[in-house]
Short mmCIF file of C-alpha atoms in Angstrom, two decimals:
data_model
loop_
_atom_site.label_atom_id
_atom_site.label_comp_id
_atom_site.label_asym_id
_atom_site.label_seq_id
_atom_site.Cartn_x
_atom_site.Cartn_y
_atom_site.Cartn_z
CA UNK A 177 0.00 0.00 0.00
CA UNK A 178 1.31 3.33 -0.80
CA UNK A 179 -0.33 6.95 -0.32
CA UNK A 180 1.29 10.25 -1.60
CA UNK A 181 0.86 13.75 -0.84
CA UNK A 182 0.03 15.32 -4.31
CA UNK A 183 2.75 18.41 -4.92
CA UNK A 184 5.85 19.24 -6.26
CA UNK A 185 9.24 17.35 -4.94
CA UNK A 186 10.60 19.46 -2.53
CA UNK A 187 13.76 19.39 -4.78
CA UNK A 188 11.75 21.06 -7.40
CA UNK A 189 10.36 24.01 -5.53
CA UNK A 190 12.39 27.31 -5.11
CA UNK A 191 11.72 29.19 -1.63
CA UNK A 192 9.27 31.39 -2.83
CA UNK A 193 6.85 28.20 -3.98
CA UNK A 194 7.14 27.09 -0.46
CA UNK A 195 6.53 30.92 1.17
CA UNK A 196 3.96 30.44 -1.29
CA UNK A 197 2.40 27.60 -0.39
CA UNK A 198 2.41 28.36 3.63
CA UNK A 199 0.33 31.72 2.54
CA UNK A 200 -2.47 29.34 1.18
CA UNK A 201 -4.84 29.32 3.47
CA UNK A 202 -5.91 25.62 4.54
CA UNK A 203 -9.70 24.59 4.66
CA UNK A 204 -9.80 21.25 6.20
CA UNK A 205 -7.28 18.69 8.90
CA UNK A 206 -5.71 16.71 6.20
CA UNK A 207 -2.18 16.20 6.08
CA UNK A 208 -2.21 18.07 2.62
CA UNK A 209 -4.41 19.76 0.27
CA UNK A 210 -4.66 16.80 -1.98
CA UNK A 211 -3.80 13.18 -0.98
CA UNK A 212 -3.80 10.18 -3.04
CA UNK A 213 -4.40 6.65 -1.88
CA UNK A 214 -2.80 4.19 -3.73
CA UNK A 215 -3.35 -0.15 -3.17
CA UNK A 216 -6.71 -1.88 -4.64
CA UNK A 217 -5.38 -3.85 -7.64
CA UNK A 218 -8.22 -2.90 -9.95
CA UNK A 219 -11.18 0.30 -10.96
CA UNK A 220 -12.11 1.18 -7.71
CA UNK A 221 -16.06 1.12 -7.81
CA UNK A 222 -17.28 2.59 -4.19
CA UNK A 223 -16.19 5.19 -1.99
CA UNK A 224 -18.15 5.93 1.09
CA UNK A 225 -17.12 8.23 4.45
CA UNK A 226 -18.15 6.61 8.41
CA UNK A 227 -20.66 9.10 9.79
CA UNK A 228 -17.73 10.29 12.24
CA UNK A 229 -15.69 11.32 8.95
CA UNK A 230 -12.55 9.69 10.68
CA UNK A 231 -12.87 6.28 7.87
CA UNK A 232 -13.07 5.77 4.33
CA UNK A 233 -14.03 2.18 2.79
CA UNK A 234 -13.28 1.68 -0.71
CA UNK A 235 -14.84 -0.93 -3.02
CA UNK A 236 -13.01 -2.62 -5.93
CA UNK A 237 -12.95 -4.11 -8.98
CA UNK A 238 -10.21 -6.78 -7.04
CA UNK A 239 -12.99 -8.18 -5.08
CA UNK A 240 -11.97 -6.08 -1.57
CA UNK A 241 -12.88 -3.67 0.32
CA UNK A 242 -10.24 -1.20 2.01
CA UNK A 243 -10.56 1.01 5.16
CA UNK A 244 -8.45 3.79 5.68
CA UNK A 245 -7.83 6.31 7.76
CA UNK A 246 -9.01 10.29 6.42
CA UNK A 247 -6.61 11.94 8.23
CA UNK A 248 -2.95 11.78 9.55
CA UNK A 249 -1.06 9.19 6.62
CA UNK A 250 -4.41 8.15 5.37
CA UNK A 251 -3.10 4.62 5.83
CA UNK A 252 -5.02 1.54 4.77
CA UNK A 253 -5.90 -0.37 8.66
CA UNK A 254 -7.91 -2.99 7.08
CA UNK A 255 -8.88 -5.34 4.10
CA UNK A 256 -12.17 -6.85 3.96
CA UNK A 257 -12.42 -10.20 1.77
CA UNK A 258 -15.15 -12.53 1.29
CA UNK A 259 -16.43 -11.58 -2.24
CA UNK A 260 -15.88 -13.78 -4.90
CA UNK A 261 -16.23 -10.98 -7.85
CA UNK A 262 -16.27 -6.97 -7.92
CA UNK A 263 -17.93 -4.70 -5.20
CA UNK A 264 -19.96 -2.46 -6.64
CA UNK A 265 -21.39 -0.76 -4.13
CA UNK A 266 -21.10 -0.70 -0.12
CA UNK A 267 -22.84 1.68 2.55
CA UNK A 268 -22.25 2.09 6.44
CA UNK A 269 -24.76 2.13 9.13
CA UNK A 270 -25.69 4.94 10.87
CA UNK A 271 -23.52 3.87 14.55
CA UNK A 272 -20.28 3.28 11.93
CA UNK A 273 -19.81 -0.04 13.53
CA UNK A 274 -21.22 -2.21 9.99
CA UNK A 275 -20.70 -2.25 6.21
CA UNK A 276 -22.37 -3.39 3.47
CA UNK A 277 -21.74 -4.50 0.48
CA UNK A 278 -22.78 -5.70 -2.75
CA UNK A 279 -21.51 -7.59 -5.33
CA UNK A 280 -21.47 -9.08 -8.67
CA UNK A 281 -21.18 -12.66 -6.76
CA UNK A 282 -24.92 -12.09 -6.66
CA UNK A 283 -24.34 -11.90 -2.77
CA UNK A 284 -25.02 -8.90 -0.23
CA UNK A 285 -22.59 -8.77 2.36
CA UNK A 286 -22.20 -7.82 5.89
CA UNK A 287 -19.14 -7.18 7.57
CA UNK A 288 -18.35 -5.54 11.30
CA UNK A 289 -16.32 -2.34 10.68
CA UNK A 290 -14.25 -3.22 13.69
CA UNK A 291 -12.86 -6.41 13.23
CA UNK A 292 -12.71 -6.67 9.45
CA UNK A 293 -14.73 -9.89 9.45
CA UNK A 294 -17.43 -10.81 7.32
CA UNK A 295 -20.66 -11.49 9.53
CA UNK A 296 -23.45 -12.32 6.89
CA UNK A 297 -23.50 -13.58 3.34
CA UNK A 298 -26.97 -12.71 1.91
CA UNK A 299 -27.81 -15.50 -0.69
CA UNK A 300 -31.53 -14.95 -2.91
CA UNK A 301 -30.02 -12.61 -6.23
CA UNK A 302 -29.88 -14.73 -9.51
CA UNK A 303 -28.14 -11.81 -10.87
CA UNK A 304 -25.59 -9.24 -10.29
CA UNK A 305 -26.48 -6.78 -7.37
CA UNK A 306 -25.91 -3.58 -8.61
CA UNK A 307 -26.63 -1.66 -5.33
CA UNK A 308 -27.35 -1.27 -1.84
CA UNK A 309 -28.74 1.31 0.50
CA UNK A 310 -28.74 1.28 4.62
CA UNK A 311 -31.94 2.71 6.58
CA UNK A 312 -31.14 5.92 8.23
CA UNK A 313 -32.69 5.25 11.58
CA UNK A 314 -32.58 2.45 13.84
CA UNK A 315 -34.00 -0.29 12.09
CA UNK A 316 -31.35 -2.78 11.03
CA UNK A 317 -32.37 -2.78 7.47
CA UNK A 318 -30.72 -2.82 3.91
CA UNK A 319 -31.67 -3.26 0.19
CA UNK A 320 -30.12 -4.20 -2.88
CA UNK A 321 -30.63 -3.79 -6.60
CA UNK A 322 -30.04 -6.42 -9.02
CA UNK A 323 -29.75 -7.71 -12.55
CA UNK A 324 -32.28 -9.65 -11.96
CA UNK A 325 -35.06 -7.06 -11.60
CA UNK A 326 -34.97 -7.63 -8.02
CA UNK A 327 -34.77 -5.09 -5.30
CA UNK A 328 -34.94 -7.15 -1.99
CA UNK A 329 -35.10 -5.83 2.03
CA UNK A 330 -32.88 -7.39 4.10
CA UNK A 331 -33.39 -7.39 8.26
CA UNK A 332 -29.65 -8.23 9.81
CA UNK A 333 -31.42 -10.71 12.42
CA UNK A 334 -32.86 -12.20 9.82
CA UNK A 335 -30.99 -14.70 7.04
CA UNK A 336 -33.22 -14.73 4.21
CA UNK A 337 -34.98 -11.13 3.02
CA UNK A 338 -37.96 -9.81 4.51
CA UNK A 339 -39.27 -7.99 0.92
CA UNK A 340 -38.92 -8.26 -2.23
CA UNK A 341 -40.09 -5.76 -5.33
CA UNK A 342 -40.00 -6.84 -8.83
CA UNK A 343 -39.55 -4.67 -11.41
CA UNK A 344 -39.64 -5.29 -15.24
CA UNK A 345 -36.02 -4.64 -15.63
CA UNK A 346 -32.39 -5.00 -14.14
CA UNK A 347 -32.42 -2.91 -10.91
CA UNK A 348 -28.84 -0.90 -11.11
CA UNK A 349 -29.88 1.99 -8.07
CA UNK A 350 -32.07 1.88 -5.04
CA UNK A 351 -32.82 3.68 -1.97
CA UNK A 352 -34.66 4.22 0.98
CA UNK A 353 -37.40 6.72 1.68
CA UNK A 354 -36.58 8.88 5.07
CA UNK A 355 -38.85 7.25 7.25
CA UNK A 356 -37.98 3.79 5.74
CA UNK A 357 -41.95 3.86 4.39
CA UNK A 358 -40.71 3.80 0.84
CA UNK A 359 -37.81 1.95 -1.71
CA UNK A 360 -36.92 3.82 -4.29
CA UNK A 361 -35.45 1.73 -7.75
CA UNK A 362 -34.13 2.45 -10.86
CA UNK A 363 -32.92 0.62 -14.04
CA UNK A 364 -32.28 0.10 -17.53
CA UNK A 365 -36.10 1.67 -18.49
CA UNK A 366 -35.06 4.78 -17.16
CA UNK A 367 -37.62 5.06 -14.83
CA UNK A 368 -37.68 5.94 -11.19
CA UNK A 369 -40.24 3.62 -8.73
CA UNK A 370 -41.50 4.42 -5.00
CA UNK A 371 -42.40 1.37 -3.93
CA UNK A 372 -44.61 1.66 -0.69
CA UNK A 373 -43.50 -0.55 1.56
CA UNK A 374 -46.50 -1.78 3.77
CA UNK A 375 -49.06 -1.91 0.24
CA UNK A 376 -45.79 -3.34 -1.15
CA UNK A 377 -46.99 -1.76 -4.47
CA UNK A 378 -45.81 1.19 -6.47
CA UNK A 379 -46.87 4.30 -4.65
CA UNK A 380 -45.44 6.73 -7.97
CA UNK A 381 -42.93 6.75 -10.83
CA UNK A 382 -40.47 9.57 -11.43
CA UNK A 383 -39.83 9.73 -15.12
CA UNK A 384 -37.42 12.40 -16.88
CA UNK A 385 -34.42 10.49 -17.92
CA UNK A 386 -33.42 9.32 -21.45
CA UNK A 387 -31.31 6.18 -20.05
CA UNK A 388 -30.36 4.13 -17.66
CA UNK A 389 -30.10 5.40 -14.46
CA UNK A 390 -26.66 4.47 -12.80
CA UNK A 391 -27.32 6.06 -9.16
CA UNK A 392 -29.34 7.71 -6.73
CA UNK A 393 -28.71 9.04 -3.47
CA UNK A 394 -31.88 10.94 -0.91
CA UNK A 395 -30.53 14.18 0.32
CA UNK A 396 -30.03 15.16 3.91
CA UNK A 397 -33.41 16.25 4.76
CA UNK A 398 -34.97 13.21 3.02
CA UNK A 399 -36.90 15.76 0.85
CA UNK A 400 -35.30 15.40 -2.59
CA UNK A 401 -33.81 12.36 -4.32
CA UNK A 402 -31.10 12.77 -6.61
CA UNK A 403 -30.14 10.02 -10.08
CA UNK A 404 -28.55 10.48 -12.37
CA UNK A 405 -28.23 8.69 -16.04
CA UNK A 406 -26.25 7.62 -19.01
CA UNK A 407 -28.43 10.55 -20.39
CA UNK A 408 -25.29 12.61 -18.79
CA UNK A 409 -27.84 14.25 -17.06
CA UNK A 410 -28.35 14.08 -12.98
CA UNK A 411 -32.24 15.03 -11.74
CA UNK A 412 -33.53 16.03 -8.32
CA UNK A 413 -37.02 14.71 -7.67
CA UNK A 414 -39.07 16.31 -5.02
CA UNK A 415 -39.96 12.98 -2.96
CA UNK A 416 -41.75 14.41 0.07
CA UNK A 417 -45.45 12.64 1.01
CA UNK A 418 -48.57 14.42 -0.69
CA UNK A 419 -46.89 16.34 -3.39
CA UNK A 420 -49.65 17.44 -5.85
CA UNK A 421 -48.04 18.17 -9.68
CA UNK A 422 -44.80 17.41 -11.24
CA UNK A 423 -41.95 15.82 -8.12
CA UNK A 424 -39.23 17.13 -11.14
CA UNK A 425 -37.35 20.01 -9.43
CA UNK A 426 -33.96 20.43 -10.99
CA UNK A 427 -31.84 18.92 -13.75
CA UNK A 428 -28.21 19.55 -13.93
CA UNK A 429 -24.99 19.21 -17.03
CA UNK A 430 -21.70 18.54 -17.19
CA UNK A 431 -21.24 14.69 -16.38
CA UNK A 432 -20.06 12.37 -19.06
CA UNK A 433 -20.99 8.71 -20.11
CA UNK A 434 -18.78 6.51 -22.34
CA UNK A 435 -19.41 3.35 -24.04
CA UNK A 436 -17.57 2.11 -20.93
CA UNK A 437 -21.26 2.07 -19.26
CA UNK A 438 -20.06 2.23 -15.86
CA UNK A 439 -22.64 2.57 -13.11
CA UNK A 440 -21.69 6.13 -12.02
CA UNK A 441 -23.09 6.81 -8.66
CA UNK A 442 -24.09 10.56 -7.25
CA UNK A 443 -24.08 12.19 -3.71
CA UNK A 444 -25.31 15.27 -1.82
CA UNK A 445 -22.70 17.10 0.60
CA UNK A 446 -24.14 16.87 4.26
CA UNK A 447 -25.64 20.66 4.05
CA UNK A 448 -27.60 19.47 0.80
CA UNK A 449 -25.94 22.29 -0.93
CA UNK A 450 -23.73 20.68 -3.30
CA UNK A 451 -24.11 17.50 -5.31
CA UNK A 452 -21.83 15.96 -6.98
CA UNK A 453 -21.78 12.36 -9.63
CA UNK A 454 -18.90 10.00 -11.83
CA UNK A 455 -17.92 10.82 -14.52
CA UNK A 456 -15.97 8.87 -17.62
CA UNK A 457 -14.00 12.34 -18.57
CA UNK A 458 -11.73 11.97 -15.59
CA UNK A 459 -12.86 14.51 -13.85
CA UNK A 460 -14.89 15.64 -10.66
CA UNK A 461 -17.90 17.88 -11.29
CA UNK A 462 -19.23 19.36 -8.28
CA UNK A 463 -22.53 21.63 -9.00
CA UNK A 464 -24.47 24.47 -6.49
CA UNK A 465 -27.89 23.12 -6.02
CA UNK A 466 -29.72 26.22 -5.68
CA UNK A 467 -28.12 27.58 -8.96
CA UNK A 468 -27.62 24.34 -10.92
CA UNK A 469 -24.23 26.48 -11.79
CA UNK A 470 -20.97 24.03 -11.87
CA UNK A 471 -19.05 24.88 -8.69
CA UNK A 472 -15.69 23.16 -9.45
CA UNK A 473 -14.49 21.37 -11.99
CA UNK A 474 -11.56 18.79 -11.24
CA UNK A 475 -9.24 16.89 -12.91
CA UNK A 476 -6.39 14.21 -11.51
CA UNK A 477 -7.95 10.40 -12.25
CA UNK A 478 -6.56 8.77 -15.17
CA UNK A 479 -9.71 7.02 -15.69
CA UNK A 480 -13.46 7.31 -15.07
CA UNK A 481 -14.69 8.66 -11.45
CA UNK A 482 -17.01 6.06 -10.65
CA UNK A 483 -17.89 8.12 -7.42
CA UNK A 484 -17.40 11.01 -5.30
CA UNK A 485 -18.31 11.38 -1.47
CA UNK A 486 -18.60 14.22 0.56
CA UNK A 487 -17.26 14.45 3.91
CA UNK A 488 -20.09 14.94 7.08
CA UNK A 489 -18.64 17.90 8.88
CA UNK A 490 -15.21 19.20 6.76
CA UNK A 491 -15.00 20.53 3.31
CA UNK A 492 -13.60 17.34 2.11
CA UNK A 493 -14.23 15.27 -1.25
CA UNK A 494 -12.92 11.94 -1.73
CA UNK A 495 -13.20 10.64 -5.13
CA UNK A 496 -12.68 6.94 -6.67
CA UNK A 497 -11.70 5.76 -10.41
CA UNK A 498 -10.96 3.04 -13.26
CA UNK A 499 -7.55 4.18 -12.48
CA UNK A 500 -7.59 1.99 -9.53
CA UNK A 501 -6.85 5.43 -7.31
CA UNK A 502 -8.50 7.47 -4.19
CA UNK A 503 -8.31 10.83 -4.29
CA UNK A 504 -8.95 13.25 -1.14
CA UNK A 505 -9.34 16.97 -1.48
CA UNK A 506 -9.79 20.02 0.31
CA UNK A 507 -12.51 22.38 -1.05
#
């Protein structure tokens, strides 16, 4: 494993560049403006922050998942194995103490954030899972997306799932409602479902996008959900109970699909200011909700960003790629 503080050799830079770079002013704790986190083998799919801020846990294309620490070295403390294909996706719960994951095994698992160890192997996909999303509040609840049209709810005292919702199509992005009332899926008909949990029917469809939709991700106040597509297009959908008209609040530019058809994931920074999304130029587009304006625009991968994650209290962004790198940055 290997991590490197992004700027110029030391050798390189005259005095001035260093008076120079002391007068910058810094923004957040890490060791430098920019570090890089080096080690998965393969594309690094997922890239999620603990609710304390303190962790990282990186998914991969090599069938692990990292943890490492945000601040300090940013060293990798911990490998977590048990997959037998890519991770495509991982979550933690809301204490920080679990993790999981999902995979193209066709398996969901679970794996305690403290010891490393794999606790529960969820078995009842035919198909790649795609996705998975924890419940914000108490309940000890998860669901996945999956190739096979499958979005299933999974209780951790329980071994087998609790729901299932069938959809037409390959599932490739789910969520939970606030309250846990609804699941939200997504897939390769472009359409958005709310399915209503105790009906266990479709309570409303959210349709806007021209293609498959890659990711989604419920804002902060549990008001808004954010996808966005292969349509290179990212939507925020007004999701709140007893909304009369059109839920379509905000569509936003700048994010590139290739023929790659990665499944790009999105994000909201904690404030629900900011949102951000992959994207196969390289690059990490970062927009201003209330504007839809393009707040920063930045390069570094050498491949597609498959995701970008803001940090829960510092003006952080962490960013994974195809290039099999992690990149954390200061805003």
């Amino acid at each position: 494993m290997s991590l490197v503080a992004v700027d110029e050799p030391p050798s390189k830079r005259s005095r001035t560049d260093e008076e120079e770079a002391e007068d910058i002013p810094r923004t957040s704790d890490l060791k430098a403006p920019i570090m890089l986190l080096s080690g998965h083998e393969a594309g690094v799919a997922t890239i999620k922050f603990d609710p304390s801020g303190r962790y990282i846990a990186s998914g991969s294309n090599d069938k692990r998942i990292f943890l490492w620490n945000v601040f300090g070295e940013c060293d990798n403390f911990n490998v977590l194995e048990g997959h037998k294909n890519v991770v495509l996706d991982l979550e933690w719960n809301r204490s920080g103490s679990k993790i999981v994951s999902a995979s193209a095994d066709k398996t969901v698992g679970l794996f305690d954030a403290n010891t490393g160890k794999r606790t529960k192997k969820y078995t009842g996909h035919s198909g790649c899972v795609n996705s998975v999303n924890m419940s914000r509040g108490t309940s000890p609840l998860a669901v996945s997306g999956s190739d096979d049209g499958k979005a299933m709810v999974w209780d951790f005292r329980q071994r087998s799932a609790v729901q299932t919702f069938e959809a037409p199509f390959a599932v490739t992005a789910v969520s939970f409602s606030e309250d846990d009332e609804l699941v939200f899926t997504a897939g390769i008909d472009n359409i958005v479902r709310a399915w209503d949990r105790r009906r266990e029917s479709v309570a409303f469809t959210l349709e806007g996008h021209e293609d498959t939709v890659t990711g989604m991700s419920l804002s902060p106040d549990g008001a808004s959900l954010l996808t966005n597509s292969m349509d290179k297009t990212l939507i925020s959908w007004d999701v709140r109970p007893f909304v009369t008209g059109t839920r379509f609040s905000k569509q936003f530019h700048g994010a590139q699909h290739n023929l790659e058809k990665t499944l790009l994931k999105c994000s909201w920074s904690p404030d629900g200011e900011m949102i951000s999304c992959g994207s196969s130029d390289h690059v990490v587009h970062i927009w201003d909700v209330p504007t839809g304006e393009e707040l920063y625009h930045l390069p570094g991968h050498a491949g597609s960003v498959n995701e970008v994650a803001f940090h829960p209290t510092e003006p952080i962004v962490a960013s994974c790629g195809s290039d099999k790198q992690i990149y954390l940055g200061e805003l």
